[in-house]
Short mmCIF file of C-alpha atoms in Angstrom, two decimals:
data_model
loop_
_atom_site.label_atom_id
_atom_site.label_comp_id
_atom_site.label_asym_id
_atom_site.label_seq_id
_atom_site.Cartn_x
_atom_site.Cartn_y
_atom_site.Cartn_z
CA MET D 803 5.75 -1.91 -17.61
CA SER D 804 4.06 0.76 -19.67
CA GLU D 805 2.89 -1.11 -22.78
CA THR D 806 -0.45 -0.02 -24.20
CA LEU D 807 -2.38 -1.02 -27.27
CA PRO D 808 -0.40 0.35 -30.25
CA SER D 809 -3.59 1.02 -32.19
CA ARG D 810 -4.83 3.52 -29.60
CA ARG D 811 -4.19 7.20 -30.11
CA ALA D 812 -2.28 9.24 -27.55
CA VAL D 813 -4.18 11.43 -25.11
CA SER D 814 -3.26 14.06 -22.55
CA TRP D 815 -1.72 13.00 -19.25
CA LEU D 816 -4.91 14.07 -17.49
CA MET D 817 -7.21 11.96 -19.66
CA HIS D 818 -4.87 9.00 -19.37
CA GLY D 819 -4.80 9.50 -15.61
CA ILE D 820 -8.59 9.70 -15.30
CA GLY D 821 -8.98 6.52 -17.31
CA ASN D 822 -6.97 4.56 -14.77
CA PRO D 823 -9.15 5.13 -11.67
CA VAL D 824 -12.23 4.50 -13.82
CA VAL D 825 -10.94 1.06 -14.78
CA VAL D 826 -9.66 0.40 -11.27
CA LEU D 827 -13.00 1.32 -9.66
CA VAL D 828 -14.92 -0.95 -12.02
CA VAL D 829 -12.63 -3.88 -11.20
CA THR D 830 -12.55 -2.99 -7.49
CA PHE D 831 -16.32 -2.95 -7.10
CA GLY D 832 -16.79 -6.01 -9.29
CA GLY D 833 -14.21 -7.96 -7.30
CA TRP D 834 -15.71 -6.76 -4.04
CA TYR D 835 -19.20 -7.99 -4.92
CA LEU D 836 -17.79 -11.34 -6.03
CA LEU D 837 -15.33 -11.98 -3.20
CA ALA D 838 -16.11 -9.88 -0.14
CA ASP D 839 -19.48 -8.15 -0.05
CA PRO D 840 -21.22 -9.47 3.10
CA ARG D 841 -24.62 -9.43 1.38
CA VAL D 842 -23.86 -10.26 -2.27
CA SER D 843 -20.76 -12.48 -2.31
CA PRO D 844 -21.50 -16.22 -2.14
CA PHE D 845 -18.21 -17.03 -0.36
CA GLY D 846 -18.73 -15.57 3.12
CA LEU D 847 -15.15 -14.22 3.36
CA TYR D 848 -15.98 -10.79 4.86
CA PRO D 849 -14.16 -9.36 6.71
CA LEU D 850 -11.79 -12.25 7.33
CA PRO D 851 -10.12 -14.13 5.73
CA PHE D 852 -10.64 -11.69 2.83
CA ASN D 853 -8.70 -8.84 4.50
CA ALA D 854 -5.90 -11.18 5.57
CA THR D 855 -5.49 -12.54 2.05
CA LEU D 856 -5.56 -8.97 0.75
CA PHE D 857 -2.71 -7.92 3.06
CA TRP D 858 -0.53 -10.86 1.96
CA ALA D 859 -1.28 -9.99 -1.66
CA LEU D 860 0.01 -6.46 -1.06
CA LEU D 861 3.21 -7.88 0.43
CA PHE D 862 3.78 -10.02 -2.66
CA VAL D 863 3.41 -6.95 -4.88
CA VAL D 864 5.89 -5.08 -2.68
CA TRP D 865 8.44 -7.90 -2.89
CA SER D 866 8.02 -8.67 -6.58
CA GLY D 867 7.36 -5.15 -7.86
CA PHE D 868 9.18 -2.82 -5.49
CA ASN D 869 12.14 -4.84 -4.24
CA LEU D 870 12.68 -7.12 -7.27
CA GLU D 871 11.32 -4.60 -9.82
CA PHE D 872 9.27 -7.38 -11.45
CA PHE D 873 12.41 -9.26 -12.40
CA GLY D 874 11.42 -12.20 -14.58
CA PHE D 875 7.93 -10.86 -15.12
CA ASP D 876 9.38 -8.01 -17.20
CA ARG D 877 10.41 -10.49 -19.90
CA LEU D 878 6.75 -11.10 -20.74
CA ARG D 879 4.69 -8.94 -23.06
CA GLN D 880 1.41 -7.39 -22.05
CA PRO D 881 -1.23 -8.45 -21.21
CA LEU D 882 0.41 -11.77 -20.33
CA ARG D 883 2.80 -10.01 -17.95
CA GLY D 884 -0.01 -8.45 -15.95
CA ALA D 885 -2.01 -11.67 -15.92
CA VAL D 886 0.96 -13.69 -14.62
CA ILE D 887 1.67 -11.06 -11.93
CA ALA D 888 -1.98 -11.06 -10.82
CA ALA D 889 -2.17 -14.86 -10.79
CA SER D 890 1.10 -15.17 -8.85
CA THR D 891 -0.17 -12.60 -6.35
CA ALA D 892 -3.37 -14.55 -5.78
CA VAL D 893 -1.60 -17.89 -5.37
CA PHE D 894 0.90 -16.44 -2.90
CA ALA D 895 -1.76 -14.63 -0.85
CA VAL D 896 -4.15 -17.58 -0.62
CA GLY D 897 -1.30 -20.00 0.07
CA VAL D 898 0.22 -17.97 2.91
CA THR D 899 -3.18 -17.28 4.47
CA TYR D 900 -4.01 -20.99 4.44
CA ALA D 901 -0.55 -21.99 5.69
CA PHE D 902 -0.83 -19.79 8.77
CA ALA D 903 -4.50 -20.41 9.55
CA VAL D 904 -4.50 -24.18 9.03
CA GLY D 905 -0.84 -25.19 9.16
CA PHE D 906 0.85 -23.01 11.76
CA GLY D 907 -2.48 -22.48 13.48
CA HIS D 908 -2.50 -26.19 14.28
CA PHE D 909 0.48 -25.61 16.60
CA ASN D 910 -0.34 -22.10 17.87
CA ALA D 911 -3.94 -21.24 18.71
CA ASP D 912 -3.31 -17.51 18.15
CA PHE D 913 -3.17 -18.13 14.39
CA THR D 914 -5.86 -20.75 13.95
CA ALA D 915 -8.71 -20.19 11.50
CA SER D 916 -11.26 -21.19 14.16
CA ARG D 917 -10.37 -18.29 16.47
CA GLU D 918 -13.44 -16.19 17.26
CA GLY D 919 -14.15 -13.42 14.77
CA GLY D 920 -11.46 -14.68 12.41
CA LEU D 921 -8.83 -13.05 14.61
CA GLY D 922 -6.40 -15.85 13.81
CA TYR D 923 -6.24 -14.68 10.22
CA PHE D 924 -5.61 -11.12 11.38
CA THR D 925 -2.90 -12.18 13.85
CA ALA D 926 -0.75 -13.48 11.00
CA ALA D 927 -1.66 -10.74 8.52
CA LEU D 928 -0.69 -8.01 11.00
CA PHE D 929 2.90 -8.86 10.03
CA VAL D 930 2.24 -7.06 6.72
CA LEU D 931 1.76 -3.74 8.53
CA PHE D 932 5.40 -3.82 9.60
CA ALA D 933 6.58 -5.44 6.37
CA PHE D 934 5.08 -2.67 4.28
CA SER D 935 7.10 -0.09 6.19
CA THR D 936 10.50 -1.80 6.09
CA TRP D 937 10.54 -3.06 2.51
CA VAL D 938 8.89 0.01 0.96
CA LEU D 939 11.24 2.26 2.94
CA ALA D 940 14.20 0.41 1.42
CA VAL D 941 12.96 1.23 -2.08
CA VAL D 942 11.36 4.67 -2.09
CA ASN D 943 13.57 6.29 0.57
CA TRP D 944 16.78 4.26 0.41
CA ALA D 945 16.80 3.62 -3.36
CA HIS D 946 17.89 0.00 -2.62
CA TRP D 947 20.92 1.16 -0.62
CA PRO D 948 23.44 -0.40 -0.10
CA TRP D 949 23.08 -3.19 -2.67
CA PRO D 950 23.63 -1.28 -5.95
CA ASP D 951 26.67 0.38 -4.33
CA LEU D 952 28.16 -3.09 -3.85
CA GLY D 953 27.82 -3.80 -7.57
CA LEU D 954 24.78 -6.05 -7.30
CA LYS D 955 22.05 -6.18 -9.93
CA GLN D 956 18.56 -7.60 -9.95
CA PRO D 957 17.45 -10.07 -8.77
CA LEU D 958 20.25 -10.09 -6.17
CA ILE D 959 19.41 -6.52 -5.13
CA GLY D 960 15.84 -7.46 -4.29
CA LEU D 961 16.69 -10.83 -2.75
CA CYS D 962 19.32 -9.29 -0.45
CA GLU D 963 16.89 -6.53 0.49
CA ILE D 964 14.15 -9.00 1.37
CA ALA D 965 16.49 -11.31 3.28
CA PHE D 966 18.33 -8.68 5.34
CA LEU D 967 15.20 -6.76 6.30
CA MET D 968 13.35 -9.91 7.38
CA LEU D 969 14.91 -9.93 10.85
CA PRO D 970 14.07 -6.32 11.84
CA THR D 971 10.57 -6.80 10.42
CA VAL D 972 10.01 -9.93 12.48
CA VAL D 973 11.35 -8.16 15.57
CA LEU D 974 8.95 -5.24 15.07
CA TYR D 975 6.07 -7.68 14.65
CA ALA D 976 7.08 -9.73 17.68
CA VAL D 977 7.59 -6.72 19.96
CA LEU D 978 4.77 -4.40 18.83
CA GLY D 979 2.26 -6.47 16.87
CA LEU D 980 1.90 -9.95 18.27
CA PRO D 981 1.36 -8.96 21.93
CA ALA D 982 -1.55 -6.73 20.86
CA VAL D 983 -3.52 -9.56 19.23
CA ALA D 984 -2.32 -12.82 20.79
CA ASN D 985 -3.89 -14.66 23.71
CA THR D 986 -0.91 -16.86 24.50
CA THR D 987 1.78 -14.16 24.58
CA PRO D 988 2.58 -13.17 28.18
CA GLY D 989 2.91 -9.56 29.25
CA THR D 990 1.18 -6.29 28.40
CA PRO D 991 1.43 -4.93 24.85
CA ILE D 992 3.41 -1.72 24.43
CA LEU D 993 0.53 -0.19 22.47
CA GLY D 994 -3.11 -1.20 22.32
CA LEU D 995 -4.23 -2.51 18.95
CA ASN D 996 -6.16 0.62 17.93
CA THR D 997 -3.33 3.01 18.79
CA LEU D 998 -0.79 0.67 17.21
CA LEU D 999 -2.68 0.58 13.92
CA GLY D 1000 -3.23 4.33 13.87
CA TRP D 1001 0.33 5.31 14.79
CA TYR D 1002 2.24 2.68 12.84
CA TYR D 1003 0.23 3.23 9.69
CA SER D 1004 1.23 6.88 10.01
CA ILE D 1005 4.82 5.68 9.51
CA ILE D 1006 3.73 4.11 6.23
CA VAL D 1007 2.04 7.39 5.24
CA ALA D 1008 5.26 9.28 6.04
CA ILE D 1009 7.33 6.86 3.94
CA VAL D 1010 5.02 7.10 0.94
CA VAL D 1011 4.49 10.87 1.07
CA THR D 1012 8.22 11.65 1.36
CA GLY D 1013 9.56 8.83 -0.79
CA LEU D 1014 6.98 8.76 -3.58
CA THR D 1015 4.95 11.97 -3.68
CA MET D 1016 7.86 14.24 -2.66
CA GLU D 1017 10.53 12.15 -4.44
CA ASN D 1018 12.49 11.57 -1.22
CA TRP D 1019 12.60 15.21 -0.17
CA PRO D 1020 13.87 16.36 2.31
CA TRP D 1021 15.93 13.23 3.02
CA ARG D 1022 17.73 13.44 -0.33
CA GLN D 1023 19.37 16.66 0.85
CA ALA D 1024 21.74 14.56 2.98
CA ALA D 1025 25.24 14.03 1.58
CA GLY D 1026 25.71 10.40 0.62
CA ARG D 1027 23.31 7.50 0.15
CA GLY D 1028 24.04 6.04 3.57
CA ARG D 1029 23.18 9.31 5.30
CA THR D 1030 20.06 9.66 3.18
CA ALA D 1031 18.94 6.21 4.36
CA LEU D 1032 19.64 7.08 8.00
CA PHE D 1033 17.94 10.48 7.84
CA SER D 1034 14.88 9.00 6.12
CA LEU D 1035 14.58 6.29 8.78
CA VAL D 1036 14.77 8.71 11.70
CA GLY D 1037 12.86 11.44 9.91
CA ASN D 1038 9.92 9.26 8.89
CA VAL D 1039 9.47 7.94 12.43
CA GLY D 1040 9.45 11.51 13.75
CA LEU D 1041 7.14 12.72 10.97
CA SER D 1042 4.75 9.85 11.63
CA SER D 1043 3.99 11.09 15.14
CA ILE D 1044 3.03 14.49 13.74
CA LEU D 1045 0.94 12.88 11.01
CA TYR D 1046 -0.81 10.66 13.56
CA PHE D 1047 -2.18 13.64 15.50
CA VAL D 1048 -2.96 15.63 12.35
CA LEU D 1049 -4.87 12.76 10.76
CA LEU D 1050 -6.60 12.00 14.06
CA GLY D 1051 -7.75 15.61 14.31
CA ILE D 1052 -9.09 15.57 10.75
CA CYS D 1053 -10.95 12.32 11.44
CA LYS D 1054 -12.56 13.70 14.61
CA LEU D 1055 -13.63 16.83 12.74
CA ILE D 1056 -15.24 14.78 9.96
CA ILE D 1057 -16.84 12.15 12.19
CA GLY D 1058 -18.30 14.50 14.77
CA THR D 1059 -18.19 14.58 18.55
CA ALA D 1060 -21.10 12.23 19.21
CA THR D 1061 -19.75 9.44 16.99
CA VAL D 1062 -16.22 9.93 18.32
CA THR D 1063 -17.56 9.40 21.84
CA GLU D 1064 -19.41 6.27 20.74
CA LEU D 1065 -16.27 4.90 19.09
CA GLY D 1066 -14.27 5.25 22.30
CA ASP D 1067 -10.73 3.88 22.01
CA ALA D 1068 -11.40 2.77 18.42
CA ILE D 1069 -11.02 6.40 17.28
CA HIS D 1070 -7.24 6.00 17.67
CA GLN D 1071 -7.30 3.56 14.75
CA PHE D 1072 -8.79 6.16 12.42
CA PRO D 1073 -5.49 7.82 11.36
CA ALA D 1074 -4.90 4.51 9.61
CA GLN D 1075 -8.38 4.65 8.04
CA LEU D 1076 -7.75 8.11 6.62
CA GLY D 1077 -4.11 7.26 5.95
CA VAL D 1078 -4.96 4.32 3.70
CA CYS D 1079 -7.21 6.59 1.62
CA TRP D 1080 -4.33 9.04 1.22
CA VAL D 1081 -1.77 6.32 0.41
CA ALA D 1082 -4.08 4.79 -2.20
CA TRP D 1083 -4.30 8.13 -4.00
CA MET D 1084 -0.57 8.81 -3.72
CA ILE D 1085 0.05 5.48 -5.46
CA MET D 1086 -2.55 6.30 -8.10
CA TRP D 1087 -1.32 9.85 -8.61
CA ALA D 1088 2.33 8.87 -9.06
CA ASN D 1089 1.69 5.95 -11.38
CA ALA D 1090 -1.36 7.03 -13.36
CA PHE D 1091 -1.04 10.83 -13.41
CA GLY D 1092 2.76 11.07 -13.71
CA ASN D 1093 3.14 12.66 -10.25
CA ARG D 1094 2.07 16.01 -11.67
CA PRO D 1095 2.85 18.85 -11.49
CA THR D 1096 6.47 18.62 -12.56
CA ASN D 1097 7.21 22.08 -13.98
CA LEU D 1098 6.31 24.60 -11.26
CA GLY D 1099 9.51 24.56 -9.27
CA LEU D 1100 10.42 22.18 -6.46
CA ALA D 1101 8.41 23.75 -3.63
CA ALA D 1102 5.31 24.31 -5.76
CA ASN D 1103 5.46 20.82 -7.29
CA LEU D 1104 5.71 19.06 -3.96
CA THR D 1105 3.11 21.25 -2.24
CA ALA D 1106 0.62 20.74 -5.06
CA ARG D 1107 1.07 16.96 -5.07
CA VAL D 1108 0.59 16.70 -1.32
CA ALA D 1109 -2.46 18.97 -1.45
CA VAL D 1110 -4.08 17.11 -4.35
CA THR D 1111 -3.51 13.61 -2.96
CA LEU D 1112 -4.47 14.55 0.61
CA GLY D 1113 -7.58 16.30 -0.68
CA LEU D 1114 -8.58 13.25 -2.71
CA GLY D 1115 -7.86 11.06 0.33
CA ILE D 1116 -10.11 13.14 2.59
CA LEU D 1117 -12.92 13.19 0.01
CA THR D 1118 -12.59 9.42 -0.38
CA PHE D 1119 -12.68 8.94 3.40
CA ILE D 1120 -15.88 11.01 3.60
CA ALA D 1121 -17.51 9.23 0.65
CA TYR D 1122 -16.58 5.82 1.99
CA TYR D 1123 -17.79 6.26 5.57
CA TRP D 1124 -20.85 8.39 4.94
CA PHE D 1125 -22.14 6.66 1.82
CA ALA D 1126 -20.27 3.84 0.07
CA ALA D 1127 -19.54 1.48 2.97
CA GLY D 1128 -23.14 1.14 4.07
CA THR D 1129 -25.06 1.76 0.84
CA LEU D 1130 -22.88 0.26 -1.91
CA LEU D 1131 -20.63 -2.17 -0.05
CA HIS D 1132 -23.19 -3.40 2.51
CA GLU D 1133 -20.76 -3.28 5.41
CA PRO D 1134 -22.07 -3.31 8.99
CA VAL D 1135 -22.42 -0.31 11.28
CA VAL D 1136 -19.36 0.62 13.36
CA ALA D 1137 -20.72 3.56 15.34
CA GLY D 1138 -23.42 6.14 14.71
CA LYS D 1139 -23.88 6.30 10.96
CA LEU D 1140 -20.40 4.99 10.18
CA HIS D 1141 -20.12 1.68 8.36
CA GLY D 1142 -17.20 -0.57 7.48
CA ASN D 1143 -13.44 -0.35 7.80
CA ALA D 1144 -11.42 1.51 5.18
CA LEU D 1145 -8.39 -0.71 5.77
CA GLY D 1146 -10.31 -3.41 3.93
CA PHE D 1147 -11.91 -1.81 0.89
CA MET D 1148 -9.26 0.88 0.32
CA ASP D 1149 -6.43 -1.65 0.53
CA TRP D 1150 -8.36 -3.64 -2.07
CA PHE D 1151 -8.54 -0.47 -4.19
CA ALA D 1152 -4.77 0.04 -3.75
CA LEU D 1153 -4.03 -3.58 -4.71
CA VAL D 1154 -6.11 -3.34 -7.88
CA THR D 1155 -4.35 -0.05 -8.67
CA LEU D 1156 -0.92 -1.65 -8.37
CA LEU D 1157 -1.92 -4.70 -10.39
CA TYR D 1158 -3.57 -2.74 -13.20
CA VAL D 1159 -1.56 0.47 -13.45
CA VAL D 1160 1.85 -1.04 -12.65
CA GLY D 1161 1.44 -4.76 -13.33
CA PHE D 1162 -0.61 -4.44 -16.52
CA GLY D 1163 0.88 -1.04 -17.39
CA SER D 1164 -2.62 0.44 -17.83
CA TYR D 1165 -3.13 -2.02 -20.67
CA GLY D 1166 -5.96 -1.04 -22.99
CA LEU D 1167 -5.87 2.69 -22.28
CA PRO D 1168 -4.54 5.22 -24.79
CA LYS D 1169 -0.99 6.16 -23.86
CA PRO D 1170 -0.30 9.71 -22.63
CA THR D 1171 1.34 12.17 -24.99
CA ASP D 1172 4.25 12.41 -22.55
CA ARG D 1173 5.48 8.82 -22.29
CA ARG D 1174 7.14 9.61 -18.96
CA ASP D 1175 3.65 9.74 -17.47
CA ALA D 1176 3.16 6.08 -18.32
CA GLU D 1177 6.29 4.91 -16.52
CA PRO D 1178 5.33 3.44 -13.14
CA LYS D 1179 6.81 5.19 -10.12
CA ALA D 1180 6.22 2.49 -7.55
CA ALA D 1181 10.00 2.26 -7.26
CA PRO D 1182 12.49 5.14 -7.47
CA HIS D 1183 14.15 5.76 -10.81
CA HIS D 1184 17.77 5.88 -9.77
CA ALA D 1185 20.49 4.95 -12.23
CA ALA D 1186 21.20 1.52 -10.78
CA ALA D 1187 17.58 0.46 -10.99
CA LYS D 1188 17.26 1.73 -14.55
CA SER D 1189 20.33 -0.09 -15.77
CA THR D 1190 19.13 -3.27 -14.10
CA ARG D 1191 15.76 -3.08 -15.84
CA GLN D 1192 17.40 -2.42 -19.19
CA GLN D 1193 19.65 -5.44 -18.85
CA GLY D 1194 16.72 -7.62 -17.88
CA SER D 1195 14.41 -6.56 -20.70
#
């Protein structure tokens, strides 16, 4: 997954890392203006069904890249490998979006494309919020437990993971998600939509920060892979509640009292808005910058990574809401001077990052002098996963 042009000279890890977000931003903005921009794009897809298709695309990358470790795709050379991954992602995302909105929506009005404000698209795509937590948790925190322990190899590891986690994911969606957005579901939702998005996305932040940025610390301190999986499950849910209030406080400080008042209940969604900025940079930092630093000692390494990625996330949140969303992306006003919704554009940024840095292996950029920096870290590098990749390549 790390092939680069052999004619290019090697550069430092920092220069290689900087090159990646430059390429990703160019593609992200270009794709936005073509597909989503409410003023420039000729397709009229903003914000839905564009966001819904985007969420399903992210799920395909999780399944194919995280759970299945690009099994089958890894037999192709670059740039064909990246092109096939990107094309498969697009076909899956568009197909699933259409199937729910037009197919299933024909039988259940909650999912229909004609629902006011495109909410039918969102009703189906909300499933991805819960899917991202369960299937990413199984990779970055559980290291595919228990399937390698049973002697399985890819693609059986990934297929078993996807199949066995489908039921709890559907249950989470049915209990927490669907009642918050459906008209036909009886009863009162456990959490309102804004609070649900803000709190549950904090679980995703907890999973990514502990599993990817902190290399599964502190959960890896548990004795045994089963205990590590259990501790990470319980620990991430507990950590998410702390993160929710921390991120909410940061958002209120940045936005200001007057705008917070104007937002009303919608402010409780903003931990997800800041969280997606942080997650996007954690993915970029691990895969493009080699998850640096790596030589300062455990505590210093982890603290520095969290500080750098959170700092970049906060700066991105500020730049997006106070400048980019309204001026560059032409998104409508939300409240006060705030424009847009970061869960759209920043998820698009994260998807392009995964497709280019991981799928294409940063194709076209000079490789870093330390080849380890070019090895994608979207999935944990435990022995079972490594041996599986070697046998499949």
